[in-house]
Coordinates of C-alpha atoms (C1' of nucleotides) in Angstrom, one line a residue:
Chain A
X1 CA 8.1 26.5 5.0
X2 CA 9.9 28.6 7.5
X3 CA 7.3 30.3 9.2
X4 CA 6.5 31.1 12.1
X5 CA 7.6 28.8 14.7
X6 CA 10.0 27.4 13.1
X7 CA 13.7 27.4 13.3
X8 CA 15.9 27.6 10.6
X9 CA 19.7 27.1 10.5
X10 CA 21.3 27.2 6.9
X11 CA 24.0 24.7 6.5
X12 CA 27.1 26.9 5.3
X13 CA 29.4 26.4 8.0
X14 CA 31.6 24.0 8.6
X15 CA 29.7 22.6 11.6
X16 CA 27.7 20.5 9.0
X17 CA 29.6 17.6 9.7
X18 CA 29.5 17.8 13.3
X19 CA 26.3 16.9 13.9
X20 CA 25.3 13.5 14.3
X21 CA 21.8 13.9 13.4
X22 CA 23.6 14.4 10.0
X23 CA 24.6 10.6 9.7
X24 CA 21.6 9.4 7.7
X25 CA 21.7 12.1 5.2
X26 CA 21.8 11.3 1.7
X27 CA 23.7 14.1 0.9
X28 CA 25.8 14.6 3.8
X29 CA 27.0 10.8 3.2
X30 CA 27.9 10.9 -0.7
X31 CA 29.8 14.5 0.6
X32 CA 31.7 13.4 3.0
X33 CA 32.8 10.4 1.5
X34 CA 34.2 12.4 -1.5
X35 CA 35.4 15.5 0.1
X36 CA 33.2 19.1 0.6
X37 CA 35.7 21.9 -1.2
X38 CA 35.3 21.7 -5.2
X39 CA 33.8 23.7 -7.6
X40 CA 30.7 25.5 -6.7
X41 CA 29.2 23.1 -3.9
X42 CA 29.6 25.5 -1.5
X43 CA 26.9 27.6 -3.1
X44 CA 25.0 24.8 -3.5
X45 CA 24.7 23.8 0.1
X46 CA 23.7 27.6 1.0
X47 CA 20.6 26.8 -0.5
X48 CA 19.6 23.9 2.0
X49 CA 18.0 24.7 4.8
X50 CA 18.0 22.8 7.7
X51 CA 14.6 23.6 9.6
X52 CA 13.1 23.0 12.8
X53 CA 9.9 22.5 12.9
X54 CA 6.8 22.2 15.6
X55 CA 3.8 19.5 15.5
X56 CA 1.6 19.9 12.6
X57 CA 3.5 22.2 10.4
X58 CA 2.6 20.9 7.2
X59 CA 6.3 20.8 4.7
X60 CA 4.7 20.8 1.5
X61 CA 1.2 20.5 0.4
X62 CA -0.5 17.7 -2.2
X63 CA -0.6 19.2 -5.7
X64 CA 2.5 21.8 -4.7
X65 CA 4.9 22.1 -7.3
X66 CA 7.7 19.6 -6.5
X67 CA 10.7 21.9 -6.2
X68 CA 12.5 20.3 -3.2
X69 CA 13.2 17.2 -1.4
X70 CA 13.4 16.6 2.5
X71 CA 15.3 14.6 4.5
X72 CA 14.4 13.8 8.0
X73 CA 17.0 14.4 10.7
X74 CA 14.7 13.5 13.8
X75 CA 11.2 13.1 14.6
X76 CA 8.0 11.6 12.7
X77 CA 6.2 13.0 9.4
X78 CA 2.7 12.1 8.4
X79 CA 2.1 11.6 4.5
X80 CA -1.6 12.8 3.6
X81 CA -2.8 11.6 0.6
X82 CA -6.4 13.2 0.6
X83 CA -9.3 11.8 -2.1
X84 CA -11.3 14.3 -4.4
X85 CA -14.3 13.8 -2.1
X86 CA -12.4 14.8 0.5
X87 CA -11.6 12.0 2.9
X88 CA -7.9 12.5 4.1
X89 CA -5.5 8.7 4.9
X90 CA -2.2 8.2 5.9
X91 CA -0.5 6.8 3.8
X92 CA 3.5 6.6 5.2
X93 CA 4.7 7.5 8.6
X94 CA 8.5 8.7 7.7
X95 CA 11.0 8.9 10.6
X96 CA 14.4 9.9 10.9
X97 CA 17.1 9.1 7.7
X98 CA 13.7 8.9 5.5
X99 CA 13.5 11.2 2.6
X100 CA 10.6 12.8 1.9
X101 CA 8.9 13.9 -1.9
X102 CA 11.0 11.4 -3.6
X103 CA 8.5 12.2 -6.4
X104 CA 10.3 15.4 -7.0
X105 CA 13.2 13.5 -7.8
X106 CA 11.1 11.1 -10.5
X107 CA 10.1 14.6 -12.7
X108 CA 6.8 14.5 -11.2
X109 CA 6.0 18.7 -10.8
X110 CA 3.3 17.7 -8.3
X111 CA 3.6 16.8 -5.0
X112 CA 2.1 13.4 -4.0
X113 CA 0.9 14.0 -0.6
X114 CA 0.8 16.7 2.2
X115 CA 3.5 15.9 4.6
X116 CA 3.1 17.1 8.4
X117 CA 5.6 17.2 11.3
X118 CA 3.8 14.6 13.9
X119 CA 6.2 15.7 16.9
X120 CA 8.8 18.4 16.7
X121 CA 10.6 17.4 13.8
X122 CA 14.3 18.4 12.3
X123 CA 15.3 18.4 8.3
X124 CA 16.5 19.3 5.5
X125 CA 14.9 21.1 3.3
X126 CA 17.2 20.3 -0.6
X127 CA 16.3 21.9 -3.9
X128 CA 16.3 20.0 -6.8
X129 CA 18.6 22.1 -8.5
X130 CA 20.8 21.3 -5.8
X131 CA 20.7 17.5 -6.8
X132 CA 21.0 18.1 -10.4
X133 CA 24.0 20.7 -10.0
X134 CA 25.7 18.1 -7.6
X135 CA 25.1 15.3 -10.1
X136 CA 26.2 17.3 -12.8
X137 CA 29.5 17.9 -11.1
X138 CA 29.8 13.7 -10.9
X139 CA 28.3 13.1 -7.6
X140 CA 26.7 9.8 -7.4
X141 CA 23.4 9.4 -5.2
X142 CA 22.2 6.7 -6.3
X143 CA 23.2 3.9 -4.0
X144 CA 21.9 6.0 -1.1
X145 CA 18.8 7.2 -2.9
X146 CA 18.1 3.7 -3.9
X147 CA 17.7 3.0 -0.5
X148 CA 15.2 5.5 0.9
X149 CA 13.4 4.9 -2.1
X150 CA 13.0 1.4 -0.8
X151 CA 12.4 2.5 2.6
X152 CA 9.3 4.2 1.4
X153 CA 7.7 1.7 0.0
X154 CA 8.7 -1.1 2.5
X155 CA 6.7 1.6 4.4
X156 CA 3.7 1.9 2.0
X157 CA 3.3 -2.0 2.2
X158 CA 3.6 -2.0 5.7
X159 CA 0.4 0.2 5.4
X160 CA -1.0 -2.7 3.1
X161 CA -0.6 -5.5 4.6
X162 CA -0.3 -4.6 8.6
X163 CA -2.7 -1.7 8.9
X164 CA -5.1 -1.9 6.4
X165 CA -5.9 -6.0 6.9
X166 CA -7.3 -7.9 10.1
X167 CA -9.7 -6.6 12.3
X168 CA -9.7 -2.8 13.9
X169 CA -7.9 -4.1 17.3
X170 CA -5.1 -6.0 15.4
X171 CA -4.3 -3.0 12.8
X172 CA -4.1 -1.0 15.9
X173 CA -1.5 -3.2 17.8
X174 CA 0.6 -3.4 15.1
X175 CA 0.5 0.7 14.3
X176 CA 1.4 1.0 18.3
X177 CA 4.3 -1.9 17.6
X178 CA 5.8 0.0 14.9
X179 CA 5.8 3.4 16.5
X180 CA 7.4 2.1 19.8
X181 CA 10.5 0.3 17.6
X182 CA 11.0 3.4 15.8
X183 CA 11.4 5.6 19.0
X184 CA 13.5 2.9 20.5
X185 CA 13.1 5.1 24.0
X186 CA 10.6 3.5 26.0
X187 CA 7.4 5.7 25.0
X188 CA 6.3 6.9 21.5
X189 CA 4.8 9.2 19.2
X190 CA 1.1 9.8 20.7
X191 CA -1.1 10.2 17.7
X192 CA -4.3 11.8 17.9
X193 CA -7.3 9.9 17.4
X194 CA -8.2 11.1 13.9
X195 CA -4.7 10.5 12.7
X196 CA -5.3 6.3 14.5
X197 CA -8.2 6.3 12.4
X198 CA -6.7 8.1 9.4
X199 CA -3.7 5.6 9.3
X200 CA -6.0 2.1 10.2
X201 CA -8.8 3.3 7.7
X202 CA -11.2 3.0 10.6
X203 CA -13.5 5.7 12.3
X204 CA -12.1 8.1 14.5
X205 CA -14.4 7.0 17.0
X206 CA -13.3 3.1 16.6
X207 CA -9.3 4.4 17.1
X208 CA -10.9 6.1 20.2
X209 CA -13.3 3.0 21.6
X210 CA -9.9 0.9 20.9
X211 CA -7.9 3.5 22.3
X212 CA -9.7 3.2 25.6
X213 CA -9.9 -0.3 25.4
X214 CA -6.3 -0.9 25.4
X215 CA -5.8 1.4 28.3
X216 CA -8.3 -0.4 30.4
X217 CA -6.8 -4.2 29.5
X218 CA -3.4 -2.8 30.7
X219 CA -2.1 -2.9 27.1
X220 CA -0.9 1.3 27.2
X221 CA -0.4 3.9 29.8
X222 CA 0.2 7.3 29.8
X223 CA -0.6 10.0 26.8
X224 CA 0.1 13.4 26.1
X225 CA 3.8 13.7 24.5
X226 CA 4.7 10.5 25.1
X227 CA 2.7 7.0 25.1
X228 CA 4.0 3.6 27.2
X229 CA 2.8 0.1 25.6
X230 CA 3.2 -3.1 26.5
X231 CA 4.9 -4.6 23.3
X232 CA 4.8 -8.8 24.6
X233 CA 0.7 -8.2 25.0
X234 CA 0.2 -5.7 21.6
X235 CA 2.5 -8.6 19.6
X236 CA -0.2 -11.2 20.9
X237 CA -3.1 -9.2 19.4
X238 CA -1.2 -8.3 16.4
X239 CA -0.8 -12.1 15.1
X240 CA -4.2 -14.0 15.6
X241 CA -3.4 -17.3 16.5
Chain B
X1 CA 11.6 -19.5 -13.6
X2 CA 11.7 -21.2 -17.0
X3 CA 10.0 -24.2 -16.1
X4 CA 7.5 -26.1 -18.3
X5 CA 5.6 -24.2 -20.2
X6 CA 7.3 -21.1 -20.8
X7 CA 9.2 -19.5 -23.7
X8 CA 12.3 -18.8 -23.4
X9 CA 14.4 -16.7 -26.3
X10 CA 17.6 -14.7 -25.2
X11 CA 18.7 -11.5 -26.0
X12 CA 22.1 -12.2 -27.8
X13 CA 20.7 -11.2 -31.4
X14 CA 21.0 -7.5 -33.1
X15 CA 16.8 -8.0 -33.5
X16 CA 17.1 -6.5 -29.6
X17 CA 15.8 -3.7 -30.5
X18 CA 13.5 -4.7 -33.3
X19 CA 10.6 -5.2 -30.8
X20 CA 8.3 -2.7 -30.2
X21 CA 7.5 -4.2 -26.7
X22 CA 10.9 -3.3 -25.5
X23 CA 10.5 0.5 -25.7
X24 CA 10.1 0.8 -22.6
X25 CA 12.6 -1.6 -20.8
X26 CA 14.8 0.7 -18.6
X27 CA 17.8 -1.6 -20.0
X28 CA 16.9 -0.6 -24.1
X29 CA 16.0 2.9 -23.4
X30 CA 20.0 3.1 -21.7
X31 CA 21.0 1.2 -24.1
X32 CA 20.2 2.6 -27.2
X33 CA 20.6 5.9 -26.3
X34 CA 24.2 5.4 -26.0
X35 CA 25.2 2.5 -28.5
X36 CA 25.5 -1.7 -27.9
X37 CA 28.3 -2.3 -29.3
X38 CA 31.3 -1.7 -26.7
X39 CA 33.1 -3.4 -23.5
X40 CA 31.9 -6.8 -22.5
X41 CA 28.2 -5.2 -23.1
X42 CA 27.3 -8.6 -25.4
X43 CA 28.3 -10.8 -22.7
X44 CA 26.4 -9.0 -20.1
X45 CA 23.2 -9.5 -22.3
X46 CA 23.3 -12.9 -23.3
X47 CA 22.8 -13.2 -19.7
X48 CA 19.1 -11.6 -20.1
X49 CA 16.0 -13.9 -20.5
X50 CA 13.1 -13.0 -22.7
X51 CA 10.8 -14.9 -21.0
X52 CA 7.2 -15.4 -21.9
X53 CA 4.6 -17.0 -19.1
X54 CA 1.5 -19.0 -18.9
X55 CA -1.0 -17.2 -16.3
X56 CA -0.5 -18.4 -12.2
X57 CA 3.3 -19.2 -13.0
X58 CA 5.8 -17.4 -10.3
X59 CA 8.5 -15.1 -11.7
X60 CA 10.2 -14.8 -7.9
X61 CA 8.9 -15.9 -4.5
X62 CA 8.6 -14.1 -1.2
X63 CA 12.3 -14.3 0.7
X64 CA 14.0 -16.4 -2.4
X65 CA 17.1 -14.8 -2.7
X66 CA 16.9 -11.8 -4.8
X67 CA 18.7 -11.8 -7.4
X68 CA 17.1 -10.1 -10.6
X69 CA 15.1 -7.7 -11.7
X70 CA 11.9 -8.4 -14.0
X71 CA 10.6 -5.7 -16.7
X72 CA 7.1 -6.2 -17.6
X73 CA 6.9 -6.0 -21.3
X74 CA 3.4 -7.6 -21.6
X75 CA 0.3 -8.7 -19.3
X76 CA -0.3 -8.0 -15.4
X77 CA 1.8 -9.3 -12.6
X78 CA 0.6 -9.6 -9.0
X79 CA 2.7 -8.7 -6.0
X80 CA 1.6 -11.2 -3.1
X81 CA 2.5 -10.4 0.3
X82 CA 2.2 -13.2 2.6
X83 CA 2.0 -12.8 6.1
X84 CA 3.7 -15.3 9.1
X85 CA -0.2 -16.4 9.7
X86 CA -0.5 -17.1 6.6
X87 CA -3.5 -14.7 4.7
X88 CA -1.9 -13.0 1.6
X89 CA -2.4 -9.5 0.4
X90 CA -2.0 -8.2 -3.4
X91 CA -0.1 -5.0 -2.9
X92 CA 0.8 -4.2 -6.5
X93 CA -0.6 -5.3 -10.2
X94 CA 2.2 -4.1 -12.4
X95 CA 1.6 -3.4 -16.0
X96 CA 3.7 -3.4 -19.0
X97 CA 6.9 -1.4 -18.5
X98 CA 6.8 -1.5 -14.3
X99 CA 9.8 -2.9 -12.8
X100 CA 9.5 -5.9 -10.4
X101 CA 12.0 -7.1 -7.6
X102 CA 13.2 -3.7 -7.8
X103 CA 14.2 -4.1 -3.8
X104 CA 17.4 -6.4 -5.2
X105 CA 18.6 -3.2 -6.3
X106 CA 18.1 -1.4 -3.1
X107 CA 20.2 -4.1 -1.4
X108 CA 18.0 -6.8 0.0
X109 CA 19.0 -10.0 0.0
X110 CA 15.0 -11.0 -0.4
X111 CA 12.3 -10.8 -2.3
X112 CA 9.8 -9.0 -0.2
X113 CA 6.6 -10.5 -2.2
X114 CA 5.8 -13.3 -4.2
X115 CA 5.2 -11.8 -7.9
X116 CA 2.3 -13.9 -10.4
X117 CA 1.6 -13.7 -13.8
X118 CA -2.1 -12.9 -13.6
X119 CA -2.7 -13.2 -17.6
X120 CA 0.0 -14.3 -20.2
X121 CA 3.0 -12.3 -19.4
X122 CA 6.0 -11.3 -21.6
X123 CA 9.3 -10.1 -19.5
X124 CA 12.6 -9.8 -19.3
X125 CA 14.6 -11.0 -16.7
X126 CA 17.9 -8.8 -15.3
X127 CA 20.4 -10.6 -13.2
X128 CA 21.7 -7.7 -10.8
X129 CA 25.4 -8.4 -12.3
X130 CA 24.2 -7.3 -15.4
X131 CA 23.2 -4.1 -14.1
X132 CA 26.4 -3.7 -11.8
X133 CA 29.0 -4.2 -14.5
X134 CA 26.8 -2.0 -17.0
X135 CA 26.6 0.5 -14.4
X136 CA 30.4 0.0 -13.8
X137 CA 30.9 0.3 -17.6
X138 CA 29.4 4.3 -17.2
X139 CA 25.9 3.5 -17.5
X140 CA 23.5 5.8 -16.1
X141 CA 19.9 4.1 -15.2
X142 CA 19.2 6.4 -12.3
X143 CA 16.4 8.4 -14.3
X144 CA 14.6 5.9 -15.7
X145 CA 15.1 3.8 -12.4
X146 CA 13.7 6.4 -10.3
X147 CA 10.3 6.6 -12.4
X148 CA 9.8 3.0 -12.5
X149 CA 10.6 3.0 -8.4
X150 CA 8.1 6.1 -8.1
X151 CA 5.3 4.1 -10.5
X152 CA 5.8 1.0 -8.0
X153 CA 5.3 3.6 -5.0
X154 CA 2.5 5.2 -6.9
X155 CA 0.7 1.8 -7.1
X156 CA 1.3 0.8 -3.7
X157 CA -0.5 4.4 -2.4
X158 CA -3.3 3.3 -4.5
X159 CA -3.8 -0.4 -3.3
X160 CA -3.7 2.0 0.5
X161 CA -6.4 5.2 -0.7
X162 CA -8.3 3.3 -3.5
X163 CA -8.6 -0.4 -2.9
X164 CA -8.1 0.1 0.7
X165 CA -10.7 2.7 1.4
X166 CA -14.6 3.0 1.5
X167 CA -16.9 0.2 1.3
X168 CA -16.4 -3.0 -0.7
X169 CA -18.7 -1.6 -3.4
X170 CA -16.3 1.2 -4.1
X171 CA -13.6 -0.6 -3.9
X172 CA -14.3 -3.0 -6.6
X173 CA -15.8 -0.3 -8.4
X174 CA -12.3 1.5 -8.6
X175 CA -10.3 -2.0 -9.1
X176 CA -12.1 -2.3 -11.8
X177 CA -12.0 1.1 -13.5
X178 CA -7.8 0.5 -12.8
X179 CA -8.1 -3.1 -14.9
X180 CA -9.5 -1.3 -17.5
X181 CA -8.1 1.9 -18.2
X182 CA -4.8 -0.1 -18.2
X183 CA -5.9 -2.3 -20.9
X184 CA -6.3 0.0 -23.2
X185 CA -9.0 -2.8 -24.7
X186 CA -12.5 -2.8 -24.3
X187 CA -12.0 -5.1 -21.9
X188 CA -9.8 -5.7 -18.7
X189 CA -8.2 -9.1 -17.2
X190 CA -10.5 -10.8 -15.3
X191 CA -9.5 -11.9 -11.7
X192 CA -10.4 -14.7 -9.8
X193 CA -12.6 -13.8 -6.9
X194 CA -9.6 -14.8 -4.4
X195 CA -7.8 -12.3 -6.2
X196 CA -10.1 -9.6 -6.2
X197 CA -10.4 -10.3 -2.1
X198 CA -6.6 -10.3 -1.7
X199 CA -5.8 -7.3 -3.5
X200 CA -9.5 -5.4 -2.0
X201 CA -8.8 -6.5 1.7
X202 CA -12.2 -8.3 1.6
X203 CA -13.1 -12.0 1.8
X204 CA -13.8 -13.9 -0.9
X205 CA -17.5 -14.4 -0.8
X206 CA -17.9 -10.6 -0.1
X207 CA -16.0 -10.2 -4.0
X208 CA -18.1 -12.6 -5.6
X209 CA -21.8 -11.4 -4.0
X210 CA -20.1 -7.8 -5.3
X211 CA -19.3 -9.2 -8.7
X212 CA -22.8 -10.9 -8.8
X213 CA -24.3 -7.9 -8.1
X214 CA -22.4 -5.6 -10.8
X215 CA -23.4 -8.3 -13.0
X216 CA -27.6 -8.1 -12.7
X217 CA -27.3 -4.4 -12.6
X218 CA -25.5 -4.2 -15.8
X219 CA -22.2 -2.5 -15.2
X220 CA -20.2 -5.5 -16.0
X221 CA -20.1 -8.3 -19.0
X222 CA -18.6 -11.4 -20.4
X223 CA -15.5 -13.0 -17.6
X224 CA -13.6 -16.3 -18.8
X225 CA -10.9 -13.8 -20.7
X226 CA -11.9 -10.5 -20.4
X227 CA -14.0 -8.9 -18.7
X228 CA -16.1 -6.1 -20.2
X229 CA -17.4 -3.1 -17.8
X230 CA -19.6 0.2 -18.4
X231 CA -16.8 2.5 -17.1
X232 CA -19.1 5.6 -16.6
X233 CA -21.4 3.8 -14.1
X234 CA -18.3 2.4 -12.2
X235 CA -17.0 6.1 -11.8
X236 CA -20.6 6.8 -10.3
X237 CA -20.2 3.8 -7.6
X238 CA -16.2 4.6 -7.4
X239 CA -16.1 8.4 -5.6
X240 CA -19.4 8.5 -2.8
X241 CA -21.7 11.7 -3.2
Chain C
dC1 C1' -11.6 31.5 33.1
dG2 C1' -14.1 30.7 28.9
dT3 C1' -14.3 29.0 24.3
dA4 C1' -12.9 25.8 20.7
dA5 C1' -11.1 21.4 19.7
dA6 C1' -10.4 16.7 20.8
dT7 C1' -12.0 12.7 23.1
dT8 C1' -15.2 9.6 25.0
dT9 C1' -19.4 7.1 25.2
dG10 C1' -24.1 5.4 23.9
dA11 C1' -27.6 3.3 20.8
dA12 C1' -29.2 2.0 16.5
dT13 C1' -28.0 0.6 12.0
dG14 C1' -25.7 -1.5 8.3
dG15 C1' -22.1 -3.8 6.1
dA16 C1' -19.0 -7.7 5.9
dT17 C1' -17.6 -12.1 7.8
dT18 C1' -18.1 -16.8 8.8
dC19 C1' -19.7 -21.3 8.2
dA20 C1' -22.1 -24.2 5.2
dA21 C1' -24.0 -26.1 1.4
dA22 C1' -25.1 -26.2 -3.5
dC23 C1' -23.6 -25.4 -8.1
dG24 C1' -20.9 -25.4 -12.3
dT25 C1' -16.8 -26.5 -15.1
dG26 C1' -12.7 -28.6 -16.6
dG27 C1' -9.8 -32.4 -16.5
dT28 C1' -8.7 -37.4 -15.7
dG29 C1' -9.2 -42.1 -15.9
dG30 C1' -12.1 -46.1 -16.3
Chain D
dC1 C1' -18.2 -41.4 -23.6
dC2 C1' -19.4 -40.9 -19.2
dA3 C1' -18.5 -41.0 -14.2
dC4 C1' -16.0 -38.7 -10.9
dC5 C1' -13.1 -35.5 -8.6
dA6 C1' -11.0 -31.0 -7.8
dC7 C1' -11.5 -26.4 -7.8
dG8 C1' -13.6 -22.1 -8.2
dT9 C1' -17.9 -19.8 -7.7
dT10 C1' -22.5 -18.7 -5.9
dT11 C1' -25.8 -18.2 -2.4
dG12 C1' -28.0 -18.4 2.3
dA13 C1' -28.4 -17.4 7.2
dA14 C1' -26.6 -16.0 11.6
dT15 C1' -23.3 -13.3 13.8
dC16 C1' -20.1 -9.9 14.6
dC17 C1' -17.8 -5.8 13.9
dA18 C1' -17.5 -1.1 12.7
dT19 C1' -20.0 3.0 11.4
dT20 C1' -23.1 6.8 12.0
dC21 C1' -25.3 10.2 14.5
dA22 C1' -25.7 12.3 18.7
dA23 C1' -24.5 14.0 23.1
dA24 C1' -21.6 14.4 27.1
dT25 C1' -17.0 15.2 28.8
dT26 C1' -12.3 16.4 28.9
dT27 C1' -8.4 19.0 27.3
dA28 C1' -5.9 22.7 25.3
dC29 C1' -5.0 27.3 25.1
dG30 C1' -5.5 32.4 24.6

DNA sequence: CGTAAATTTGAATGGATTCAAACGTGGTGG
DNA sequence: CCACCACGTTTGAATCCATTCAAATTTACG
């Protein structure tokens, strides 16, 4: 984490509020609602960084130890869950107000997955010893972590049952549906081909024949940082009839 | 729930904790640690169903209201996702001690699968107002909560990078090495083929021919009840090299 | 401007699906 | 007790989809 490339802020001033990115924040949230100044929170918070960081910087690494959580203030992060043999799949796609390496947070010391910044992506970087010393002092998480715990594994079963079932061309119309909802600007996140085929448990070269495919029906345009779809067409493909 | 043919015994008697199959009921584990007898605790559990149930019976359907939480005490429960079209997909097969329904806790107003007793299954069943006035009496699940959530997300990553990866061969191959080394037992519940489909993302005649096959070449024995396998060859067929 | 990486495309192969039919098993009622 | 039906399973054959291996092409970037 904070290499190079990467920008990071620490959140100690009293600007942490002002942000709006903030909103979604687990910890921001329980905090404001219950007030900033007691006991030794200000120390505490010192100790989160809030990082920017470019396409494909990895945030923590499979088999790390689990020392930290991460919530997402903007942008997309790839969870990598890669096999002995070698074979890497996506399993989550987090966006912004996930957390990610909840696992930490469960007492596992390993982490899970490798999670990669997709596009440019903003978070928060929080020490578990910053949970516990908060909970010791009474704070109460739990609604709010509830919640993204959920969210992730809504997400997981979203990989299940919409990108992992059906044929190649419908797994990949429903991946382009759920990446244009969660930009809610017109485009999206543009994936690389590997990561398609990573996510859909298909070829790299069937994400690219598809790819192509789409483009020449009409069904995308564009590329490069951003990608335009046509969601009334993809949601026909999606659903067989 | 509690229809024909179940058991039903409630928790209202000291022999709560009596039963070795309840050591590892989020609920107990709270509970015990901290002492029954205070508050309107008694009230709150009399509200608890021990529930016992014959295989194929339903503990909670896909968007009924949820409402409870189950704990798994004994036997395997399958979490059914069905889509708008129709084709279902096993997502989870919890075990003794996994948490189902856990979304009611997140805040959904629905069930988000339909959840099967595969074998005979022994659970508990939580009405969320038990946990909310427990919780409002100063009881802390939140750390055996959050590694019951993280075994459901565990599960689900498996269902996406083992059953959901690879050919069908090495898919069944690791389904089955996961039915076994959950059972403890020489042998492992034995699934119907629709079952092994739904929960491998293959069709039904693809898991029998596969099942067929393990058969004549000696990796698996028996069926009706259980199921016995030759785990070492499985591990062969499970991880390509 | 040149090299490395990502993408596209082709052709052959193989694996899984689909549709169909046959088989077995358990349960019900005549 | 046996005939019969329902349901799960097995198996076959044709088809289709996706993979693999390979080569060509484009793109990114120092």
């Amino acid at each position: 984490m904070a290499t190079r490339g990467s920008v990071v802020r620490i959140c100690r001033t009293s600007t942490l509020f002002a942000d709006g990115r903030c909103a979604s924040c687990v910890i921001r949230n329980t905090l404001e609602r219950k007030r900033l100044q007691e006991e030794g929170l200000q120390s505490a918070l010192l100790r989160i960084d809030n990082t920017s960081l470019p396409p494909k910087r990895t945030l923590y690494r499979q088999d790390a130890p689990a020392d930290a959580l991460y919530s997402l203030r903007q942008g997309t992060v790839k969870l990598v869950r890669e096999t002995p043999t070698g074979e890497k799949r996506i399993v989550r796609l987090l966006k912004a107000g996930d957390l990610a390496g909840l696992e930490a947070l469960a007492g596992a010391d390993r982490y899970r997955h490798t999670a990669t910044a997709v596009d440019v992506v903003d978070c928060c970087r929080i020490p578990l010893p910053v949970i516990a010393h908060m909970e010791a002092a009474g704070r109460d998480f739990s609604v709010e972590l509830r919640k993204r715990w959920q969210s992730n594994l809504d997400e997981a079963d979203s990989f299940i049952t919409a990108f992992a079932s059906g044929t190649a061309e419908q797994r990949l119309a429903r991946l382009l549906l759920k990446l244009i909802e969660q930009h809610s600007t017109p485009g999206c996140v543009s994936l690389t081909r590997s990561d398609i085929g990573a996510a859909l448990g298909v070829s790299m070269e069937t994400a690219s024949r598809l790819m192509a495919d789409f483009r020449r029906r009409g069904l995308i345009h564009g590329g490069g940082r951003s990608l335009e779809c046509d969601a009334a067409a993809l949601r026909d493909l999606a659903n067989p009839r």
